[in-house]
CSV table of C-alpha atoms and ligand atoms in Angstrom, one decimal:
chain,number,residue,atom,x,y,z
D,1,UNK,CA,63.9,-207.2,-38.9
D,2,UNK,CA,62.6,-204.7,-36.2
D,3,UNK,CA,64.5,-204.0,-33.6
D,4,UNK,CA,63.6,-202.5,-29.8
D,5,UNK,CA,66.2,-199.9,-29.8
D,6,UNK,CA,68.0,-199.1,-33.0
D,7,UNK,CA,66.9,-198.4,-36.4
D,8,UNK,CA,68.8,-199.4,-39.6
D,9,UNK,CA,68.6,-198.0,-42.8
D,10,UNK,CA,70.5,-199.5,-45.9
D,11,UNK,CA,70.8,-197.4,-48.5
D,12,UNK,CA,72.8,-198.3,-51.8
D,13,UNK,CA,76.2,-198.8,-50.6
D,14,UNK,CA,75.4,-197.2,-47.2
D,15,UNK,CA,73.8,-199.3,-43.6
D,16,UNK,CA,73.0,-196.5,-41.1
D,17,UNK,CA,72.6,-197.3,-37.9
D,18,UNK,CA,70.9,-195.1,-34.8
D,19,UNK,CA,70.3,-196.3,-31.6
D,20,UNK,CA,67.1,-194.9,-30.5
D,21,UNK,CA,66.7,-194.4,-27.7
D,22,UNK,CA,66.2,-190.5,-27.7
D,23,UNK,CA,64.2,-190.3,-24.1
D,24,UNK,CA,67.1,-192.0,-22.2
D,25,UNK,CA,69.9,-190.1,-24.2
D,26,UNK,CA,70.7,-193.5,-26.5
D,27,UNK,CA,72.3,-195.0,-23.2
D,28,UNK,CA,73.3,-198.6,-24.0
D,29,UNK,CA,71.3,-200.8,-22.3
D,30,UNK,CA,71.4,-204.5,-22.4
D,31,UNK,CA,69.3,-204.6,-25.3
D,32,UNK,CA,71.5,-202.2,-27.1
D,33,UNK,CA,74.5,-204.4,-26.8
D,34,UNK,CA,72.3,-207.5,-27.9
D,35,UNK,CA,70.9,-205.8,-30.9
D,36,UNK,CA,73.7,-204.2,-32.4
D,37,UNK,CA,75.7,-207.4,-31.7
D,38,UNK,CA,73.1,-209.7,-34.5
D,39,UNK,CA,72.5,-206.5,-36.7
D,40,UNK,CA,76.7,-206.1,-37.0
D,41,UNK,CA,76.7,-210.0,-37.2
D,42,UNK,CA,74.1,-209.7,-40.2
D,43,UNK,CA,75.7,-206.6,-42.2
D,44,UNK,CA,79.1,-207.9,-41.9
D,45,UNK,CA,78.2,-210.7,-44.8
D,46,UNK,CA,76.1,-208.2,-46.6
D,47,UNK,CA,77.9,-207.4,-49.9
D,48,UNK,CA,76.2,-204.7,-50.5
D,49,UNK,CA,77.2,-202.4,-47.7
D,50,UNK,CA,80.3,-201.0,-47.5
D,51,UNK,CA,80.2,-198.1,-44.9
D,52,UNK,CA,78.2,-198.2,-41.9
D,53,UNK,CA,77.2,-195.3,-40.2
D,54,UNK,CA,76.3,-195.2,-36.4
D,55,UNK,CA,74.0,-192.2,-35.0
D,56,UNK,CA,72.1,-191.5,-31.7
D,57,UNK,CA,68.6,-190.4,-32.4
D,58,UNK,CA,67.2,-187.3,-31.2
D,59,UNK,CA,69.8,-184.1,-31.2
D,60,UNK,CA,71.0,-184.0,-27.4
D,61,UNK,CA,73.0,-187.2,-27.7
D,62,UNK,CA,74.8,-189.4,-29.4
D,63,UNK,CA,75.6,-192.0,-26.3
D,64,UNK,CA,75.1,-190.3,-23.0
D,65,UNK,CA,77.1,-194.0,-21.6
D,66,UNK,CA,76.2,-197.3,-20.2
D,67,UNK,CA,72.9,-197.2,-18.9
D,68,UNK,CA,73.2,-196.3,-15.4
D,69,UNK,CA,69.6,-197.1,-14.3
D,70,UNK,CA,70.9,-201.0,-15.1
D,71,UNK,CA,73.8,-200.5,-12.9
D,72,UNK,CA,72.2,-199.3,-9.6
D,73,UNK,CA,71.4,-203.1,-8.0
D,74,UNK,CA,73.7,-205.0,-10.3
D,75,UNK,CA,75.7,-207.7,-8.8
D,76,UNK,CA,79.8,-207.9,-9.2
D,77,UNK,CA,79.3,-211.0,-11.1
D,78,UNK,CA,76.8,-209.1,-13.9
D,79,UNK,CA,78.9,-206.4,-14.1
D,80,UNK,CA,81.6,-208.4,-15.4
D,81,UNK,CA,79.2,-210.1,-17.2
D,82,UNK,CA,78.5,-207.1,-19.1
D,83,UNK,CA,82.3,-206.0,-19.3
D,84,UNK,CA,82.5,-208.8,-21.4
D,85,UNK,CA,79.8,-208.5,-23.7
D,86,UNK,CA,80.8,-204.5,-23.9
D,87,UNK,CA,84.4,-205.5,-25.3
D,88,UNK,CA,83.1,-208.2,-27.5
D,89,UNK,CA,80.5,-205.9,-29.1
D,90,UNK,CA,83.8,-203.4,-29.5
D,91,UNK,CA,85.7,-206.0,-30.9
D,92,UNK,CA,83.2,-207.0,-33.2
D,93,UNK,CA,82.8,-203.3,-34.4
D,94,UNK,CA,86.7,-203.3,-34.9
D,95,UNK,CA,86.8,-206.1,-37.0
D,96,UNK,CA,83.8,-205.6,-38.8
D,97,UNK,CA,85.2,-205.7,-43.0
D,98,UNK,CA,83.4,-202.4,-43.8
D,99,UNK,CA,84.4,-199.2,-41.8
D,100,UNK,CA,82.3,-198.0,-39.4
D,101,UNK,CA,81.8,-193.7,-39.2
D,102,UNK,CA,80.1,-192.3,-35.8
D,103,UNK,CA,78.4,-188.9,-36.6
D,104,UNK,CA,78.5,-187.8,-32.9
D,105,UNK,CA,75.7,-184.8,-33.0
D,106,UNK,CA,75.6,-184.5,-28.8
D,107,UNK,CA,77.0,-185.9,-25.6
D,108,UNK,CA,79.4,-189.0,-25.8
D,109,UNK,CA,80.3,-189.5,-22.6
D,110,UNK,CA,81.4,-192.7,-21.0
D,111,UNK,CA,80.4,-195.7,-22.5
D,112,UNK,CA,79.0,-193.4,-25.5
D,113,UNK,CA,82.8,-192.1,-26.5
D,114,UNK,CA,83.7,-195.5,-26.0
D,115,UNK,CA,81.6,-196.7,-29.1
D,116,UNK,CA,82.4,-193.8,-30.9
D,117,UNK,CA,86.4,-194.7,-30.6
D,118,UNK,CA,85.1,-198.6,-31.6
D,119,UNK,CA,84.4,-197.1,-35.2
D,120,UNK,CA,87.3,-196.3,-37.5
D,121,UNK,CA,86.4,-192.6,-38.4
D,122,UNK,CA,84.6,-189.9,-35.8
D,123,UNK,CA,82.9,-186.8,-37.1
D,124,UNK,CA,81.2,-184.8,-34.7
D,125,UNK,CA,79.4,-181.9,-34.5
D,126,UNK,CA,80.9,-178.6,-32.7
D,127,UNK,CA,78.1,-178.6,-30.0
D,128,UNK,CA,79.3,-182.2,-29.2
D,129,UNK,CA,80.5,-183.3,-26.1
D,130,UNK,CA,83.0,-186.1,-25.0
D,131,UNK,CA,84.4,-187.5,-21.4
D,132,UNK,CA,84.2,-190.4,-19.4
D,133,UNK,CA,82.9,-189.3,-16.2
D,134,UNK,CA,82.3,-193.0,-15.0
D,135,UNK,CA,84.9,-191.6,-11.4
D,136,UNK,CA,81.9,-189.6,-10.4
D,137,UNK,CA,79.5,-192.4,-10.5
D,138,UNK,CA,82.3,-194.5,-8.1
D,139,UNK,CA,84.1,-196.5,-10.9
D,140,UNK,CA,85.8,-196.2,-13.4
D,141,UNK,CA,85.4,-196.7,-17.8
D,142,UNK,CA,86.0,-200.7,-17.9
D,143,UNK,CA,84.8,-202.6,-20.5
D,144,UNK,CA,88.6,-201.5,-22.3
D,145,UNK,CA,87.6,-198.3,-21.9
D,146,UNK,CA,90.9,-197.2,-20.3
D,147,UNK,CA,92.9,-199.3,-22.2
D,148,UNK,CA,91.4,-198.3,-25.5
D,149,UNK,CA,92.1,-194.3,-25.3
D,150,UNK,CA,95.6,-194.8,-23.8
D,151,UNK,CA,96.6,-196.4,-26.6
D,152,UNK,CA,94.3,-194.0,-29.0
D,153,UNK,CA,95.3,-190.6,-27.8
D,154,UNK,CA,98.9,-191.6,-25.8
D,155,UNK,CA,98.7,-191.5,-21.5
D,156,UNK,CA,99.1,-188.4,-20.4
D,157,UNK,CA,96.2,-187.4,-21.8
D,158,UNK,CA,94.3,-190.2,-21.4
D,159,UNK,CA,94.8,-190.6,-17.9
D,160,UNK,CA,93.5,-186.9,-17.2
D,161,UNK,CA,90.4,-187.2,-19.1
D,162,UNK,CA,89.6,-191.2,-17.3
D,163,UNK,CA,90.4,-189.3,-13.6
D,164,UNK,CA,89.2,-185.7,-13.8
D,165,UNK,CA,85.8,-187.1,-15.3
D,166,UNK,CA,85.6,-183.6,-17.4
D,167,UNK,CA,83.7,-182.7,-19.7
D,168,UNK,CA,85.3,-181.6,-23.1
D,169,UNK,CA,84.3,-180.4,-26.4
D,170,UNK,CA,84.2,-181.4,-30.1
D,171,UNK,CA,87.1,-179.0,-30.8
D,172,UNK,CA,89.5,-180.5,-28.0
D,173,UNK,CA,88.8,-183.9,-29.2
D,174,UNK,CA,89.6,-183.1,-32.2
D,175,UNK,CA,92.8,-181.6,-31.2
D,176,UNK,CA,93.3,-184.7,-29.8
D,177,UNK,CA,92.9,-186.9,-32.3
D,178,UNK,CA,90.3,-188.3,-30.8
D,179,UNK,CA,88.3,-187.0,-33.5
D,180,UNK,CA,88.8,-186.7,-37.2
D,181,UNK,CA,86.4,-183.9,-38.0
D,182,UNK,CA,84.3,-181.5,-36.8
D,183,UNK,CA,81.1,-179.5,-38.4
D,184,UNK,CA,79.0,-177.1,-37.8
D,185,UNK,CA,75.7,-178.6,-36.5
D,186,UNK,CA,73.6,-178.0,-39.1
D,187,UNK,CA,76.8,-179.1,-41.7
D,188,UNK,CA,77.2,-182.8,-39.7
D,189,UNK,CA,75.7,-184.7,-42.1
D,190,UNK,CA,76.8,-183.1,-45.2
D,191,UNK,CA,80.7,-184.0,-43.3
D,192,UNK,CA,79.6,-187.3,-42.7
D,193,UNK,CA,78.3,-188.3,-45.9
D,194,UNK,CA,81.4,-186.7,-47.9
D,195,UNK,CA,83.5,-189.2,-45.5
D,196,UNK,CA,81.6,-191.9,-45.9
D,197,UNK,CA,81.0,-191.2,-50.4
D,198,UNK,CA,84.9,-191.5,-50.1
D,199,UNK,CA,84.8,-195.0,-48.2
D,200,UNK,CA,82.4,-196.1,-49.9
D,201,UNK,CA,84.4,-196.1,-53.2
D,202,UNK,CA,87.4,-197.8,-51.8
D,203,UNK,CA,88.4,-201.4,-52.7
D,204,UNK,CA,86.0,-203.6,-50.0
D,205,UNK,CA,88.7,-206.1,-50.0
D,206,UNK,CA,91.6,-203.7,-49.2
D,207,UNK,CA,89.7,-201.9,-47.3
D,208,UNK,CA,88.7,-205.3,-45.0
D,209,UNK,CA,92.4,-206.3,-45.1
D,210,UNK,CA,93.8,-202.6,-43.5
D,211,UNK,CA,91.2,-203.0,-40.9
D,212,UNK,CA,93.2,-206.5,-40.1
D,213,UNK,CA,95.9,-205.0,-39.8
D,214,UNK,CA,95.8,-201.9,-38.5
D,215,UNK,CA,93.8,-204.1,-35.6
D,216,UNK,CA,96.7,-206.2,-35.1
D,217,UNK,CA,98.9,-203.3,-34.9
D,218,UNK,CA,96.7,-202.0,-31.8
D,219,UNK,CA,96.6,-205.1,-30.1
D,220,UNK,CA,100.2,-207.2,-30.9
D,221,UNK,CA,103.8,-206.1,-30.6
D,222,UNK,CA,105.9,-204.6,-33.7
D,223,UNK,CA,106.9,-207.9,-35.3
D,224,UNK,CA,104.0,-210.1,-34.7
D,225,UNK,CA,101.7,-207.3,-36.5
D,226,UNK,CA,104.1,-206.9,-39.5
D,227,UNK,CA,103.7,-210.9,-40.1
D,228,UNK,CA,99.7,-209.8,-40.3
D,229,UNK,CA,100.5,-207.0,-42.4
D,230,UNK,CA,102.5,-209.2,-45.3
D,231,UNK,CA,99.5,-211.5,-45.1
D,232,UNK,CA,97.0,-209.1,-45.6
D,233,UNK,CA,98.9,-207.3,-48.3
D,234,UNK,CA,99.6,-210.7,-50.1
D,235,UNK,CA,95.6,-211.1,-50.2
D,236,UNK,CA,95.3,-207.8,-51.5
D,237,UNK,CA,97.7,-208.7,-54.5
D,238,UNK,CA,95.9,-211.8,-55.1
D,239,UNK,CA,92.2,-208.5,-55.5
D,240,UNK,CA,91.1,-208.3,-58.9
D,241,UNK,CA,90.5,-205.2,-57.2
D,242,UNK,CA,94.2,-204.8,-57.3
D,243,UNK,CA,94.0,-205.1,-60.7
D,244,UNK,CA,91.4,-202.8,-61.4
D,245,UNK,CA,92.9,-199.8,-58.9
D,246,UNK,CA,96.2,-200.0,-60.5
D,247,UNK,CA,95.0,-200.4,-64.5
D,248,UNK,CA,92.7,-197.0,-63.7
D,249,UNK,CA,95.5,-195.3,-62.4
D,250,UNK,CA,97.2,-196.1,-65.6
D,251,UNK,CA,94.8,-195.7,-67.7
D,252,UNK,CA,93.4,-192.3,-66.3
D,253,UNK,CA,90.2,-193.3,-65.0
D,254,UNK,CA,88.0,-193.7,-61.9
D,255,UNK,CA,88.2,-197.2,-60.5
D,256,UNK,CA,85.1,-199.4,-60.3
D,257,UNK,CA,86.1,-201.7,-57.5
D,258,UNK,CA,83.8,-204.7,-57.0
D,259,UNK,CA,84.9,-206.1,-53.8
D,260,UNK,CA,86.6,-209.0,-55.0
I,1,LIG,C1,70.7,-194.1,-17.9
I,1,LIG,C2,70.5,-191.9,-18.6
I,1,LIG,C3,71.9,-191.8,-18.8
I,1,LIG,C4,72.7,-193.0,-18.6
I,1,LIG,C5,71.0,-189.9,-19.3
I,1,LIG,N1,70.0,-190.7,-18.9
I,1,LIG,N2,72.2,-190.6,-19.3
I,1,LIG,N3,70.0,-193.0,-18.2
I,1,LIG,N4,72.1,-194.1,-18.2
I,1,LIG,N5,74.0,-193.0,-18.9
I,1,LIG,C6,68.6,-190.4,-18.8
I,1,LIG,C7,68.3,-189.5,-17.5
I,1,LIG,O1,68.3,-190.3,-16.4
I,1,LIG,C8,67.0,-188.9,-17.9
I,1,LIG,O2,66.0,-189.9,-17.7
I,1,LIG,C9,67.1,-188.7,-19.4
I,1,LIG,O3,68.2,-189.6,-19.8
I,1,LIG,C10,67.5,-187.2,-19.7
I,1,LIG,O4,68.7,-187.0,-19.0
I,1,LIG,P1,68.9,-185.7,-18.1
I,1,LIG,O5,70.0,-186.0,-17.1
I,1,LIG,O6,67.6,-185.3,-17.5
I,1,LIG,O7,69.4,-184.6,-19.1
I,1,LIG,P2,70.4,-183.4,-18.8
I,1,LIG,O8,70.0,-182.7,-17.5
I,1,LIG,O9,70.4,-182.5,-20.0
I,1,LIG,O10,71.8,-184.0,-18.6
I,1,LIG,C11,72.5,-184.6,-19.7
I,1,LIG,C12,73.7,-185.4,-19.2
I,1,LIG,C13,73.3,-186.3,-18.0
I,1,LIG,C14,74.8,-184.4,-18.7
I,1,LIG,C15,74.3,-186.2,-20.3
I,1,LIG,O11,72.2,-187.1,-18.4
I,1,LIG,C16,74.3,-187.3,-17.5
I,1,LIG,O12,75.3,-186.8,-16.8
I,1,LIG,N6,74.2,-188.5,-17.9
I,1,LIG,C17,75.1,-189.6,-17.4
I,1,LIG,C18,76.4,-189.5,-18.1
I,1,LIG,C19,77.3,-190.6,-17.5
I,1,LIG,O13,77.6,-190.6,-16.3
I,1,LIG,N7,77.7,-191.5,-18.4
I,1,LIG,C20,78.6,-192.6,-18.0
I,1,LIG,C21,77.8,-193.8,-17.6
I,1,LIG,S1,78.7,-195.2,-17.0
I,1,LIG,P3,64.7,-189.7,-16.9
I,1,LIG,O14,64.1,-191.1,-16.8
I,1,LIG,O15,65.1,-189.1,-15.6
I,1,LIG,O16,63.9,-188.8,-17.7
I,1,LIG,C22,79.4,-195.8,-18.4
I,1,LIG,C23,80.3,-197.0,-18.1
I,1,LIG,C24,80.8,-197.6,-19.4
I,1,LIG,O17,79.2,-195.4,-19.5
I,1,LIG,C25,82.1,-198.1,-19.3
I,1,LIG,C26,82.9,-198.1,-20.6
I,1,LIG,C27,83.6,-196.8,-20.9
């Protein structure tokens, strides 16, 4: 399928995914959140894949944020409108069964670092750059946006980056965890692809039930997410990858895990 603004590659175990639209700094327009909406709806029950990858095309940015060319006449009423199809397409990344990996070459800002913290691993680049600087356009970053980095990278912090609107760098993200690795430019994609070689061995079915739970433990209180956790575990039990994972160990071997 062709699509209007991203590209998708899947290769072996591998989908990679760049929104491309390098002229407009990969700002998410409506047809961005339509088209990676079906394309995550059509991976997700693709056996093959088992990492997905997301990139901004070109080498400024990754996600330079909403697009802000949409938002200049647009009424109350589609601005919720497109609150909620922003936090469904984040949920839907979330709970996606294969991990998702943003390789974050440029600017993330608004928006843009929003999609970046809706994928389970970040690796950026060191001339990356992060922020939410949605208080200098006169709002502020909805769509869960606030919500989302409080409970990411605690309050304090997250409270001063959503009101200052500053700028910050791949270094100070990653000293705030909002990051998991930084590389050199040029070494970007060799980080990413050692990141995503080591998902892409992992059990798919252990690896889709931790992303259940450690959802549930985002969005639910203590107790309710430990009930999620037994019954995730449980179905991880019942894996012949189980089986396979644990017999390797004892048997001093690599495991070949086939996803069920
Ligand atoms: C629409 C955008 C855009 C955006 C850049 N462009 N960001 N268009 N929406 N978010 C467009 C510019 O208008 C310009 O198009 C082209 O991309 C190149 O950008 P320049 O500004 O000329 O580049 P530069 O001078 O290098 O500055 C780069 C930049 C700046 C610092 C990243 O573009 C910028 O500040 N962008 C806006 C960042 C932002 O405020 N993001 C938050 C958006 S609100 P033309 O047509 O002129 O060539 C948001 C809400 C989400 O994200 C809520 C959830 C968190």
């Amino acid at each position: 399928m062709a699509w209007e603004t991203l590209l998708y590659e899947p290769a072996g175990r591998v989908g990679t995914i760049t929104i491309n639209r390098p002229d407009q700094l990969n700002a998410l327009n409506s047809t961005v959140f339509r088209e990676m909406s079906e394309l995550l709806a059509e991976i997700a029950v693709d056996p093959a894949i088992r990492v997905i990858v997301l990139k901004g095309a070109g080498n400024k940015a990754f996600v330079a944020g909403a697009d802000i060319k949409e938002m200049v006449d647009m009424s109350r009423r589609e601005a919720e409108t497109r609150s909620w199809t922003g936090m469904r397409l984040y949920d839907q990344m979330r709970r996606m069964p294969q991990p998702l990996v943003a390789s974050i070459q440029g600017y993330a800002l608004g928006g843009g670092m929003l999609i970046a913290m809706a994928c389970d691993i970040r690796v950026a680049s060191t001339a990356a750059s992060f922020g939410y600087p949605e208080i200098k356009l006169g709002i502020f970053p909805g769509t869960g946006g606030t919500v989302l980095i409080d409970r990411l990278i605690g309050p304090a912090t997250a409270r001063a980056i959503c009101l200052l609107g500053d700028r910050f760098s791949a270094e100070r993200a990653f000293q705030l965890g909002l990051v998991n690795r930084i590389a050199e430019p040029d070494d970007l994609e060799k980080e990413t692809a050692e990141v995503v070689e080591t998902l892409a061995n992992y059990s798919p079915v252990a690896m889709r039930e931790l992303k259940t739970v450690l959802n549930a433990s985002l969005e639910m209180d203590f107790a309710t997410a430990r009930e999620v956790e037994l019954d995730a575990y449980g179905r991880c039990f019942d894996s012949e990858d189980r089986r396979e994972g644990t017999r390797a160990f004892v048997e001093k071997r690599k495991p070949d895990f086939k996803g069920r």
